[in-house]
Amino acid sequence: AQKVTQAQTEISVVEKEDVTLDCVYETRDTTYYLFWYKQPPSGELVFLIRRNSFDEQNEISGRYSWNFQKSTSSFNFTITASQVVDSAVYFCALSEPGFQKLVFGTGTRLLVSP
Amino acid sequence: DTAVSQTPKYLVTQMGNDKSIKCEQNLGHDTMYWYKQDSKKFLKIMFSYNNKELIINETVPNRFSPKSPDKAHLNLHINSLELGDSAVYFCASSLSFGGGTEAFFGQGTRLTVV
């Protein structure tokens, strides 16, 4: 069964702090895909990254970085030097070939205060 | 030019009414979806369509009927609205069927049933 767990319900940081959002997934398949989405207060869902199960390389995009570890079934997201504009709900999601749907975690609300 | 657009953005209606939400994508994608986000922000797949064909119906009540007149459109009609239908409904699209491509979401339709 597919499952995504985001144990951190809400995280509060002060601007310029680094913050890591945790994501743990469960799947029986050896091929799968992991995603992160951002939902700012305006409500839309913004795609951030896709990672397939064969690519364990970490990725960095500006202040964002992702750490994928198959050994611990985790796909964590770090924001470096957080900014107020990073305040949002962040969702981790999983999909498998043949199951054309995203299974989302419950989301982590990040509050960045000035 | 908006990639995935859905209308209306807000919908307030009385119990028992029938309403529709429209969705259009201009990305040339083959696969479209409806997701429901409840009051706790939990996101769950409702329907998935590939090339106008229904692929996934995730145990959604019969009162919900999606219709895909062509690859670029996926509308959602809801009959006999109930209080529990109040939620944000997101339309999304992805390039292909198979789980490996990211989904792009519309801005959401906030449905309030009173």
Short mmCIF file of C-alpha atoms in Angstrom, two decimals:
data_model
loop_
_atom_site.label_atom_id
_atom_site.label_comp_id
_atom_site.label_asym_id
_atom_site.label_seq_id
_atom_site.Cartn_x
_atom_site.Cartn_y
_atom_site.Cartn_z
CA ALA A 1 0.00 0.00 0.00
CA GLN A 2 1.11 3.52 -0.70
CA LYS A 3 1.47 5.89 2.20
CA VAL A 4 3.19 9.19 2.85
CA THR A 5 3.83 10.47 6.36
CA GLN A 6 4.68 14.03 7.22
CA ALA A 7 4.98 13.90 10.98
CA GLN A 8 5.59 17.63 11.43
CA THR A 9 2.23 19.35 11.45
CA GLU A 10 3.56 22.86 11.87
CA ILE A 11 7.00 24.42 12.07
CA SER A 12 7.72 28.01 13.07
CA VAL A 13 11.06 29.63 12.33
CA VAL A 14 12.50 33.10 12.19
CA GLU A 15 13.70 34.48 8.90
CA LYS A 16 17.16 33.32 7.80
CA GLU A 17 16.94 30.10 9.78
CA ASP A 18 17.36 26.82 7.93
CA VAL A 19 14.46 24.39 8.17
CA THR A 20 13.99 20.77 7.14
CA LEU A 21 10.62 19.24 6.34
CA ASP A 22 10.47 15.49 6.78
CA CYS A 23 8.75 13.01 4.49
CA VAL A 24 8.63 9.25 4.97
CA TYR A 25 6.95 7.03 2.40
CA GLU A 26 5.78 3.44 2.10
CA THR A 27 5.51 1.50 -1.11
CA ARG A 28 5.87 -2.11 -2.22
CA ASP A 29 7.04 -1.16 -5.69
CA THR A 30 10.68 -0.81 -6.66
CA THR A 31 9.76 1.89 -9.16
CA TYR A 32 8.05 4.94 -7.78
CA TYR A 33 8.10 8.71 -7.92
CA LEU A 34 8.27 11.30 -5.19
CA PHE A 35 7.14 14.89 -5.33
CA TRP A 36 7.02 18.05 -3.26
CA TYR A 37 4.34 20.68 -3.69
CA LYS A 38 3.94 24.08 -2.05
CA GLN A 39 0.57 25.58 -1.14
CA PRO A 40 0.97 29.27 -0.23
CA PRO A 41 -1.78 31.16 1.62
CA SER A 42 -3.33 32.09 -1.74
CA GLY A 43 -4.29 28.41 -2.08
CA GLU A 44 -2.81 27.17 -5.33
CA LEU A 45 -0.62 24.06 -5.46
CA VAL A 46 2.81 24.69 -6.89
CA PHE A 47 5.00 21.84 -8.12
CA LEU A 48 8.53 21.96 -6.68
CA ILE A 49 10.31 18.73 -7.56
CA ARG A 50 9.92 15.18 -8.88
CA ARG A 51 12.34 12.38 -8.07
CA ASN A 52 12.23 8.81 -9.37
CA SER A 53 13.27 5.86 -7.26
CA PHE A 54 16.36 5.12 -9.34
CA ASP A 55 17.86 8.53 -8.81
CA GLU A 56 19.14 8.98 -5.30
CA GLN A 57 21.18 12.06 -6.06
CA ASN A 58 20.40 14.99 -3.85
CA GLU A 59 19.16 18.06 -5.60
CA ILE A 60 19.71 21.74 -4.93
CA SER A 61 17.74 24.57 -6.46
CA GLY A 62 18.67 27.94 -5.04
CA ARG A 63 17.76 27.92 -1.35
CA TYR A 64 15.91 24.60 -1.71
CA SER A 65 17.50 21.19 -1.41
CA TRP A 66 16.15 17.68 -1.27
CA ASN A 67 17.66 14.61 0.37
CA PHE A 68 16.38 11.26 -0.94
CA GLN A 69 17.40 8.19 1.06
CA LYS A 70 15.93 4.86 -0.02
CA SER A 71 17.45 3.10 2.97
CA THR A 72 15.21 5.07 5.30
CA SER A 73 12.36 5.65 2.80
CA SER A 74 12.70 9.37 3.26
CA PHE A 75 12.61 12.36 0.95
CA ASN A 76 13.33 15.41 3.08
CA PHE A 77 13.19 19.02 1.99
CA THR A 78 15.46 21.73 3.36
CA ILE A 79 15.03 25.45 2.95
CA THR A 80 18.19 27.40 3.63
CA ALA A 81 18.00 30.96 4.94
CA SER A 82 14.21 30.90 5.08
CA GLN A 83 12.20 33.94 4.02
CA VAL A 84 8.72 35.12 4.91
CA VAL A 85 7.59 34.20 1.39
CA ASP A 86 8.39 30.57 2.19
CA SER A 87 5.43 30.50 4.57
CA ALA A 88 3.10 27.87 3.14
CA VAL A 89 1.88 24.33 3.54
CA TYR A 90 4.27 21.86 1.95
CA PHE A 91 3.08 18.49 0.71
CA CYS A 92 5.12 15.43 -0.06
CA ALA A 93 3.52 12.95 -2.49
CA LEU A 94 4.13 9.53 -4.00
CA SER A 95 3.01 7.84 -7.19
CA GLU A 96 3.64 4.45 -8.75
CA PRO A 97 3.57 3.26 -12.36
CA GLY A 98 0.11 2.07 -13.27
CA PHE A 99 -1.49 4.05 -10.48
CA GLN A 100 -2.15 7.38 -12.08
CA LYS A 101 -2.66 9.36 -8.94
CA LEU A 102 -0.65 11.19 -6.33
CA VAL A 103 -0.88 10.00 -2.76
CA PHE A 104 -0.25 13.01 -0.56
CA GLY A 105 1.02 13.34 2.96
CA THR A 106 -0.96 15.45 5.38
CA GLY A 107 1.26 18.47 4.80
CA THR A 108 3.55 20.56 6.99
CA ARG A 109 2.64 24.17 7.63
CA LEU A 110 5.73 26.35 7.68
CA LEU A 111 5.50 29.77 9.32
CA VAL A 112 8.45 32.08 8.76
CA SER A 113 8.33 35.22 10.83
CA PRO A 114 10.39 38.35 10.21
CA ASP B 1 -1.63 32.37 -20.06
CA THR B 2 -2.93 30.07 -17.31
CA ALA B 3 -1.89 26.43 -17.74
CA VAL B 4 -4.73 24.78 -15.81
CA SER B 5 -7.73 26.96 -15.19
CA GLN B 6 -10.90 26.10 -13.34
CA THR B 7 -14.08 28.04 -12.81
CA PRO B 8 -15.57 29.24 -10.64
CA LYS B 9 -13.02 30.00 -7.94
CA TYR B 10 -15.71 30.24 -5.27
CA LEU B 11 -19.06 28.52 -5.16
CA VAL B 12 -21.62 28.96 -2.39
CA THR B 13 -24.80 26.97 -2.73
CA GLN B 14 -27.61 25.40 -0.75
CA MET B 15 -27.98 21.77 0.15
CA GLY B 16 -29.76 19.77 -2.50
CA ASN B 17 -28.65 21.93 -5.40
CA ASP B 18 -26.72 20.69 -8.45
CA LYS B 19 -23.54 22.49 -9.47
CA SER B 20 -20.70 22.16 -11.97
CA ILE B 21 -17.03 23.08 -11.93
CA LYS B 22 -15.20 23.48 -15.21
CA CYS B 23 -11.55 22.79 -15.91
CA GLU B 24 -9.40 23.44 -18.93
CA GLN B 25 -5.70 22.87 -19.56
CA ASN B 26 -3.63 24.34 -22.38
CA LEU B 27 -0.53 22.25 -21.75
CA GLY B 28 -1.33 19.54 -24.29
CA HIS B 29 -1.42 16.94 -21.52
CA ASP B 30 -3.10 13.56 -21.92
CA THR B 31 -4.17 13.02 -18.32
CA MET B 32 -6.45 15.07 -16.12
CA TYR B 33 -7.62 14.69 -12.54
CA TRP B 34 -9.92 15.92 -9.84
CA TYR B 35 -8.60 16.10 -6.29
CA LYS B 36 -10.51 17.08 -3.16
CA GLN B 37 -8.91 19.00 -0.29
CA ASP B 38 -10.87 18.85 2.95
CA SER B 39 -10.94 21.34 5.81
CA LYS B 40 -7.83 19.76 7.34
CA LYS B 41 -5.94 20.30 4.10
CA PHE B 42 -5.89 16.60 3.27
CA LEU B 43 -5.66 16.04 -0.50
CA LYS B 44 -7.16 12.99 -2.09
CA ILE B 45 -7.69 11.83 -5.66
CA MET B 46 -11.27 11.62 -6.87
CA PHE B 47 -10.99 10.89 -10.59
CA SER B 48 -8.33 10.39 -13.18
CA TYR B 49 -8.88 10.58 -16.95
CA ASN B 50 -6.50 9.61 -19.72
CA ASN B 51 -7.35 10.74 -23.24
CA LYS B 52 -10.97 11.32 -22.23
CA GLU B 53 -11.30 7.86 -20.69
CA LEU B 54 -12.04 7.38 -16.99
CA ILE B 55 -9.13 5.53 -15.37
CA ILE B 56 -9.63 6.05 -11.65
CA ASN B 57 -12.82 6.53 -9.67
CA GLU B 58 -11.68 6.55 -6.09
CA THR B 59 -14.90 5.42 -4.39
CA VAL B 60 -16.56 8.75 -4.94
CA PRO B 61 -20.36 8.90 -4.45
CA ASN B 62 -22.45 8.62 -7.60
CA ARG B 63 -23.59 12.18 -7.05
CA PHE B 64 -20.23 13.24 -8.49
CA SER B 65 -20.00 12.81 -12.24
CA PRO B 66 -16.95 13.89 -14.21
CA LYS B 67 -17.16 14.53 -17.93
CA SER B 68 -14.32 14.95 -20.38
CA PRO B 69 -15.55 16.29 -23.73
CA ASP B 70 -11.99 16.37 -25.04
CA LYS B 71 -8.42 15.95 -23.78
CA ALA B 72 -8.19 19.57 -22.70
CA HIS B 73 -11.32 19.68 -20.57
CA LEU B 74 -12.54 17.84 -17.50
CA ASN B 75 -15.67 19.08 -15.81
CA LEU B 76 -17.15 17.97 -12.52
CA HIS B 77 -20.87 17.90 -11.92
CA ILE B 78 -22.24 17.37 -8.45
CA ASN B 79 -25.88 16.46 -7.82
CA SER B 80 -27.86 16.90 -4.63
CA LEU B 81 -25.11 18.72 -2.78
CA GLU B 82 -24.58 17.86 0.88
CA LEU B 83 -22.91 19.78 3.69
CA GLY B 84 -20.03 17.30 3.65
CA ASP B 85 -19.22 18.21 0.06
CA SER B 86 -17.84 21.53 1.27
CA ALA B 87 -14.16 21.47 0.32
CA VAL B 88 -11.67 22.83 -2.17
CA TYR B 89 -11.70 20.94 -5.46
CA PHE B 90 -8.57 20.96 -7.57
CA CYS B 91 -8.29 20.08 -11.20
CA ALA B 92 -4.87 18.96 -12.44
CA SER B 93 -3.18 17.61 -15.53
CA SER B 94 -0.03 15.68 -16.35
CA LEU B 95 1.79 14.87 -19.53
CA SER B 96 1.19 11.16 -19.56
CA PHE B 97 -0.42 8.24 -17.84
CA GLY B 98 1.85 6.09 -15.69
CA GLY B 99 2.69 7.98 -12.54
CA GLY B 100 6.05 9.35 -13.54
CA THR B 101 5.22 12.89 -14.52
CA GLU B 102 4.33 15.77 -12.29
CA ALA B 103 0.81 17.10 -12.13
CA PHE B 104 0.06 20.79 -12.57
CA PHE B 105 -2.87 22.09 -10.59
CA GLY B 106 -5.52 24.69 -11.16
CA GLN B 107 -6.11 27.38 -8.55
CA GLY B 108 -8.88 25.40 -6.88
CA THR B 109 -12.62 25.88 -6.44
CA ARG B 110 -13.77 26.49 -2.91
CA LEU B 111 -17.21 24.94 -2.60
CA THR B 112 -19.33 25.88 0.40
CA VAL B 113 -22.64 24.11 0.91
CA VAL B 114 -25.01 25.83 3.34
#
